[in-house]
Amino acid sequence: MPKKEIKRIVRPATTEERQRHVEIREKVMHEFPPAPNAGTEDSPPGLPAQIRAAREARGLTWYAVAKLAGIPNSSTVRDIEYGHDAQLSNVQAVARVLGLRLELVEEHV
């Protein structure tokens, strides 16, 4: 029997559908609350912590920041926040989206 091709239709959700989804999420979060600090790892101090604080203050997800910064992979934003290696151009793009500026400052030892 030949495989049937399924045509995917993509459309924006209606206002009613979005509201229904919000209600479902709230109900699920109430019935199954996440464990305290579940899935959160502290960012190292300095640049990673500042970027994370700026993102959270604006209520943005890693995905949203990546999309606004023109970065194809949202895990790049996560890696920056966790202090992992990242391209300087990606760090600059994320900082710019969050209203931050990177600059070198002379260190006094």
Short mmCIF file of N, CA and C in Angstrom, two decimals:
data_model
loop_
_atom_site.label_atom_id
_atom_site.label_comp_id
_atom_site.label_asym_id
_atom_site.label_seq_id
_atom_site.Cartn_x
_atom_site.Cartn_y
_atom_site.Cartn_z
N MET A 1 0.84 -1.18 0.00
CA MET A 1 0.00 0.00 0.00
C MET A 1 0.89 1.24 0.00
N PRO A 2 0.71 2.14 -0.95
CA PRO A 2 1.56 3.34 -1.01
C PRO A 2 1.30 4.25 0.18
N LYS A 3 2.37 4.94 0.57
CA LYS A 3 2.26 5.90 1.69
C LYS A 3 1.42 7.08 1.27
N LYS A 4 0.55 7.49 2.18
CA LYS A 4 -0.28 8.67 1.94
C LYS A 4 0.50 9.90 2.37
N GLU A 5 0.51 10.89 1.50
CA GLU A 5 1.19 12.13 1.84
C GLU A 5 0.26 13.00 2.67
N ILE A 6 0.79 13.53 3.75
CA ILE A 6 0.01 14.40 4.62
C ILE A 6 0.45 15.83 4.37
N LYS A 7 -0.50 16.67 4.07
CA LYS A 7 -0.19 18.08 3.84
C LYS A 7 -0.35 18.82 5.16
N ARG A 8 0.70 19.47 5.58
CA ARG A 8 0.68 20.21 6.83
C ARG A 8 0.22 21.63 6.56
N ILE A 9 -0.75 22.05 7.34
CA ILE A 9 -1.28 23.41 7.20
C ILE A 9 -0.84 24.20 8.43
N VAL A 10 -0.15 25.29 8.21
CA VAL A 10 0.32 26.12 9.31
C VAL A 10 -0.44 27.44 9.27
N ARG A 11 -1.04 27.78 10.41
CA ARG A 11 -1.78 29.04 10.51
C ARG A 11 -1.61 29.58 11.92
N PRO A 12 -1.71 30.88 12.09
CA PRO A 12 -1.61 31.44 13.43
C PRO A 12 -2.82 31.02 14.26
N ALA A 13 -2.59 30.85 15.56
CA ALA A 13 -3.68 30.50 16.46
C ALA A 13 -4.61 31.70 16.63
N THR A 14 -5.87 31.40 16.81
CA THR A 14 -6.84 32.48 17.05
C THR A 14 -6.70 32.96 18.49
N THR A 15 -7.31 34.07 18.79
CA THR A 15 -7.28 34.62 20.15
C THR A 15 -7.88 33.62 21.13
N GLU A 16 -8.98 32.99 20.74
CA GLU A 16 -9.62 32.00 21.62
C GLU A 16 -8.71 30.81 21.86
N GLU A 17 -8.03 30.35 20.81
CA GLU A 17 -7.12 29.20 20.96
C GLU A 17 -5.94 29.56 21.86
N ARG A 18 -5.40 30.75 21.69
CA ARG A 18 -4.27 31.16 22.55
C ARG A 18 -4.71 31.23 24.00
N GLN A 19 -5.88 31.78 24.26
CA GLN A 19 -6.39 31.86 25.63
C GLN A 19 -6.60 30.46 26.20
N ARG A 20 -7.15 29.56 25.39
CA ARG A 20 -7.36 28.18 25.84
C ARG A 20 -6.03 27.52 26.17
N HIS A 21 -5.00 27.77 25.37
CA HIS A 21 -3.68 27.20 25.63
C HIS A 21 -3.10 27.74 26.93
N VAL A 22 -3.29 29.02 27.19
CA VAL A 22 -2.82 29.62 28.44
C VAL A 22 -3.49 28.95 29.63
N GLU A 23 -4.80 28.75 29.52
CA GLU A 23 -5.54 28.11 30.60
C GLU A 23 -5.07 26.68 30.83
N ILE A 24 -4.81 25.94 29.76
CA ILE A 24 -4.33 24.57 29.88
C ILE A 24 -2.96 24.54 30.55
N ARG A 25 -2.05 25.45 30.12
CA ARG A 25 -0.71 25.50 30.72
C ARG A 25 -0.79 25.81 32.21
N GLU A 26 -1.64 26.77 32.58
CA GLU A 26 -1.79 27.14 33.99
C GLU A 26 -2.31 25.96 34.80
N LYS A 27 -3.28 25.24 34.27
CA LYS A 27 -3.84 24.08 34.97
C LYS A 27 -2.78 22.99 35.16
N VAL A 28 -2.01 22.73 34.11
CA VAL A 28 -0.97 21.71 34.19
C VAL A 28 0.10 22.12 35.19
N MET A 29 0.52 23.39 35.16
CA MET A 29 1.54 23.87 36.10
C MET A 29 1.04 23.80 37.54
N HIS A 30 -0.27 24.00 37.73
CA HIS A 30 -0.84 23.90 39.07
C HIS A 30 -0.88 22.44 39.53
N GLU A 31 -1.28 21.53 38.63
CA GLU A 31 -1.39 20.11 38.98
C GLU A 31 -0.02 19.44 39.09
N PHE A 32 0.93 19.86 38.27
CA PHE A 32 2.26 19.25 38.26
C PHE A 32 3.33 20.34 38.32
N PRO A 33 3.47 20.99 39.49
CA PRO A 33 4.45 22.07 39.57
C PRO A 33 5.87 21.53 39.43
N PRO A 34 6.74 22.31 38.79
CA PRO A 34 8.13 21.87 38.66
C PRO A 34 8.81 21.89 40.03
N ALA A 35 9.78 21.01 40.19
CA ALA A 35 10.55 20.98 41.42
C ALA A 35 11.31 22.30 41.56
N PRO A 36 11.57 22.76 42.79
CA PRO A 36 12.32 24.00 42.96
C PRO A 36 13.66 23.92 42.23
N ASN A 37 13.97 24.96 41.48
CA ASN A 37 15.22 25.06 40.71
C ASN A 37 15.39 23.93 39.70
N ALA A 38 14.30 23.32 39.28
CA ALA A 38 14.38 22.23 38.31
C ALA A 38 14.87 22.76 36.98
N GLY A 39 15.88 22.14 36.45
CA GLY A 39 16.38 22.50 35.13
C GLY A 39 17.11 23.83 35.06
N THR A 40 17.41 24.42 36.20
CA THR A 40 18.14 25.68 36.15
C THR A 40 19.53 25.48 36.72
N GLU A 41 20.45 25.96 36.02
CA GLU A 41 21.85 25.91 36.44
C GLU A 41 22.28 27.36 36.62
N ASP A 42 22.98 27.65 37.68
CA ASP A 42 23.43 29.03 37.88
C ASP A 42 24.44 29.42 36.81
N SER A 43 24.33 30.65 36.36
CA SER A 43 25.31 31.17 35.41
C SER A 43 26.55 31.57 36.19
N PRO A 44 27.73 31.39 35.59
CA PRO A 44 28.94 31.87 36.26
C PRO A 44 28.89 33.39 36.39
N PRO A 45 29.59 33.94 37.37
CA PRO A 45 29.57 35.39 37.55
C PRO A 45 30.19 36.10 36.34
N GLY A 46 29.84 37.36 36.18
CA GLY A 46 30.41 38.16 35.09
C GLY A 46 29.46 38.22 33.91
N LEU A 47 30.02 38.15 32.72
CA LEU A 47 29.26 38.30 31.48
C LEU A 47 28.09 37.33 31.38
N PRO A 48 28.28 36.02 31.64
CA PRO A 48 27.13 35.10 31.51
C PRO A 48 25.97 35.48 32.43
N ALA A 49 26.26 35.84 33.66
CA ALA A 49 25.20 36.20 34.62
C ALA A 49 24.51 37.49 34.21
N GLN A 50 25.25 38.44 33.67
CA GLN A 50 24.66 39.71 33.24
C GLN A 50 23.73 39.50 32.04
N ILE A 51 24.14 38.66 31.11
CA ILE A 51 23.31 38.38 29.95
C ILE A 51 22.04 37.66 30.38
N ARG A 52 22.18 36.69 31.27
CA ARG A 52 21.00 35.96 31.74
C ARG A 52 20.03 36.90 32.48
N ALA A 53 20.56 37.75 33.34
CA ALA A 53 19.72 38.68 34.09
C ALA A 53 18.98 39.62 33.15
N ALA A 54 19.66 40.10 32.11
CA ALA A 54 19.03 41.01 31.15
C ALA A 54 17.93 40.28 30.37
N ARG A 55 18.19 39.04 29.99
CA ARG A 55 17.18 38.27 29.25
C ARG A 55 15.95 38.02 30.11
N GLU A 56 16.18 37.58 31.35
CA GLU A 56 15.06 37.29 32.24
C GLU A 56 14.28 38.55 32.60
N ALA A 57 14.97 39.68 32.74
CA ALA A 57 14.30 40.95 33.06
C ALA A 57 13.36 41.37 31.93
N ARG A 58 13.70 40.99 30.71
CA ARG A 58 12.85 41.32 29.57
C ARG A 58 11.82 40.23 29.29
N GLY A 59 11.86 39.15 30.06
CA GLY A 59 10.89 38.07 29.90
C GLY A 59 11.05 37.29 28.61
N LEU A 60 12.28 37.20 28.12
CA LEU A 60 12.54 36.51 26.85
C LEU A 60 13.08 35.11 27.10
N THR A 61 12.79 34.22 26.18
CA THR A 61 13.33 32.86 26.22
C THR A 61 14.62 32.83 25.42
N TRP A 62 15.35 31.73 25.55
CA TRP A 62 16.57 31.56 24.74
C TRP A 62 16.20 31.62 23.26
N TYR A 63 15.10 30.98 22.92
CA TYR A 63 14.67 30.94 21.52
C TYR A 63 14.38 32.35 21.00
N ALA A 64 13.66 33.14 21.79
CA ALA A 64 13.31 34.50 21.37
C ALA A 64 14.56 35.35 21.17
N VAL A 65 15.50 35.25 22.08
CA VAL A 65 16.74 36.02 21.96
C VAL A 65 17.51 35.59 20.72
N ALA A 66 17.61 34.28 20.51
CA ALA A 66 18.33 33.78 19.34
C ALA A 66 17.68 34.29 18.06
N LYS A 67 16.37 34.24 18.01
CA LYS A 67 15.66 34.69 16.81
C LYS A 67 15.90 36.18 16.56
N LEU A 68 15.78 36.99 17.61
CA LEU A 68 16.01 38.43 17.47
C LEU A 68 17.45 38.75 17.09
N ALA A 69 18.39 37.92 17.56
CA ALA A 69 19.82 38.15 17.28
C ALA A 69 20.25 37.55 15.95
N GLY A 70 19.36 36.81 15.29
CA GLY A 70 19.72 36.19 14.02
C GLY A 70 20.60 34.97 14.18
N ILE A 71 20.49 34.31 15.33
CA ILE A 71 21.28 33.10 15.60
C ILE A 71 20.36 31.91 15.37
N PRO A 72 20.75 30.97 14.48
CA PRO A 72 19.84 29.88 14.13
C PRO A 72 19.58 28.86 15.25
N ASN A 73 20.46 28.77 16.22
CA ASN A 73 20.31 27.74 17.25
C ASN A 73 20.17 28.39 18.63
N SER A 74 19.03 28.15 19.28
CA SER A 74 18.79 28.78 20.59
C SER A 74 19.72 28.24 21.67
N SER A 75 20.30 27.07 21.46
CA SER A 75 21.23 26.54 22.47
C SER A 75 22.50 27.38 22.54
N THR A 76 22.75 28.18 21.53
CA THR A 76 23.90 29.10 21.56
C THR A 76 23.72 30.12 22.68
N VAL A 77 22.50 30.61 22.85
CA VAL A 77 22.22 31.58 23.92
C VAL A 77 22.40 30.90 25.27
N ARG A 78 21.91 29.67 25.39
CA ARG A 78 22.09 28.91 26.63
C ARG A 78 23.58 28.73 26.93
N ASP A 79 24.36 28.37 25.92
CA ASP A 79 25.79 28.17 26.12
C ASP A 79 26.47 29.46 26.60
N ILE A 80 26.07 30.59 26.05
CA ILE A 80 26.64 31.87 26.48
C ILE A 80 26.32 32.11 27.95
N GLU A 81 25.07 31.85 28.34
CA GLU A 81 24.67 32.06 29.73
C GLU A 81 25.35 31.10 30.71
N TYR A 82 25.71 29.93 30.23
CA TYR A 82 26.38 28.95 31.10
C TYR A 82 27.91 29.09 31.05
N GLY A 83 28.40 30.09 30.30
CA GLY A 83 29.84 30.34 30.26
C GLY A 83 30.62 29.40 29.35
N HIS A 84 29.93 28.72 28.42
CA HIS A 84 30.62 27.84 27.49
C HIS A 84 31.21 28.66 26.35
N ASP A 85 32.08 28.04 25.59
CA ASP A 85 32.70 28.74 24.45
C ASP A 85 31.62 29.17 23.46
N ALA A 86 31.77 30.36 22.94
CA ALA A 86 30.83 30.88 21.94
C ALA A 86 31.58 31.87 21.06
N GLN A 87 31.11 32.02 19.84
CA GLN A 87 31.71 32.99 18.93
C GLN A 87 31.43 34.40 19.44
N LEU A 88 32.43 35.24 19.34
CA LEU A 88 32.29 36.62 19.79
C LEU A 88 31.15 37.32 19.06
N SER A 89 30.98 37.04 17.78
CA SER A 89 29.90 37.68 17.02
C SER A 89 28.53 37.30 17.59
N ASN A 90 28.38 36.06 18.07
CA ASN A 90 27.12 35.65 18.68
C ASN A 90 26.90 36.34 20.02
N VAL A 91 27.96 36.47 20.80
CA VAL A 91 27.85 37.15 22.09
C VAL A 91 27.47 38.62 21.87
N GLN A 92 28.09 39.25 20.88
CA GLN A 92 27.77 40.64 20.56
C GLN A 92 26.31 40.79 20.11
N ALA A 93 25.85 39.86 19.28
CA ALA A 93 24.48 39.93 18.78
C ALA A 93 23.48 39.78 19.92
N VAL A 94 23.74 38.85 20.84
CA VAL A 94 22.86 38.64 22.00
C VAL A 94 22.87 39.87 22.88
N ALA A 95 24.05 40.42 23.15
CA ALA A 95 24.15 41.61 23.98
C ALA A 95 23.37 42.77 23.36
N ARG A 96 23.51 42.96 22.06
CA ARG A 96 22.83 44.05 21.36
C ARG A 96 21.31 43.91 21.50
N VAL A 97 20.79 42.69 21.33
CA VAL A 97 19.36 42.44 21.45
C VAL A 97 18.86 42.78 22.86
N LEU A 98 19.70 42.55 23.85
CA LEU A 98 19.31 42.77 25.25
C LEU A 98 19.62 44.19 25.72
N GLY A 99 20.09 45.02 24.81
CA GLY A 99 20.38 46.41 25.17
C GLY A 99 21.68 46.57 25.95
N LEU A 100 22.60 45.63 25.75
CA LEU A 100 23.90 45.68 26.43
C LEU A 100 24.99 45.98 25.42
N ARG A 101 26.13 46.45 25.92
CA ARG A 101 27.28 46.74 25.05
C ARG A 101 28.49 46.03 25.63
N LEU A 102 29.24 45.36 24.77
CA LEU A 102 30.48 44.72 25.20
C LEU A 102 31.62 45.71 25.01
N GLU A 103 32.48 45.80 26.01
CA GLU A 103 33.65 46.65 25.85
C GLU A 103 34.79 46.08 26.69
N LEU A 104 35.99 46.37 26.25
CA LEU A 104 37.18 45.96 26.99
C LEU A 104 37.55 47.06 27.97
N VAL A 105 37.84 46.67 29.18
CA VAL A 105 38.21 47.62 30.22
C VAL A 105 39.57 47.19 30.75
N GLU A 106 40.45 48.15 30.88
CA GLU A 106 41.79 47.84 31.40
C GLU A 106 41.67 47.31 32.82
N GLU A 107 42.36 46.22 33.06
CA GLU A 107 42.32 45.60 34.37
C GLU A 107 43.47 46.14 35.21
N HIS A 108 43.17 46.55 36.43
CA HIS A 108 44.18 47.03 37.35
C HIS A 108 44.52 45.92 38.32
N VAL A 109 45.76 45.48 38.24
CA VAL A 109 46.17 44.35 39.08
C VAL A 109 46.87 44.82 40.32
#
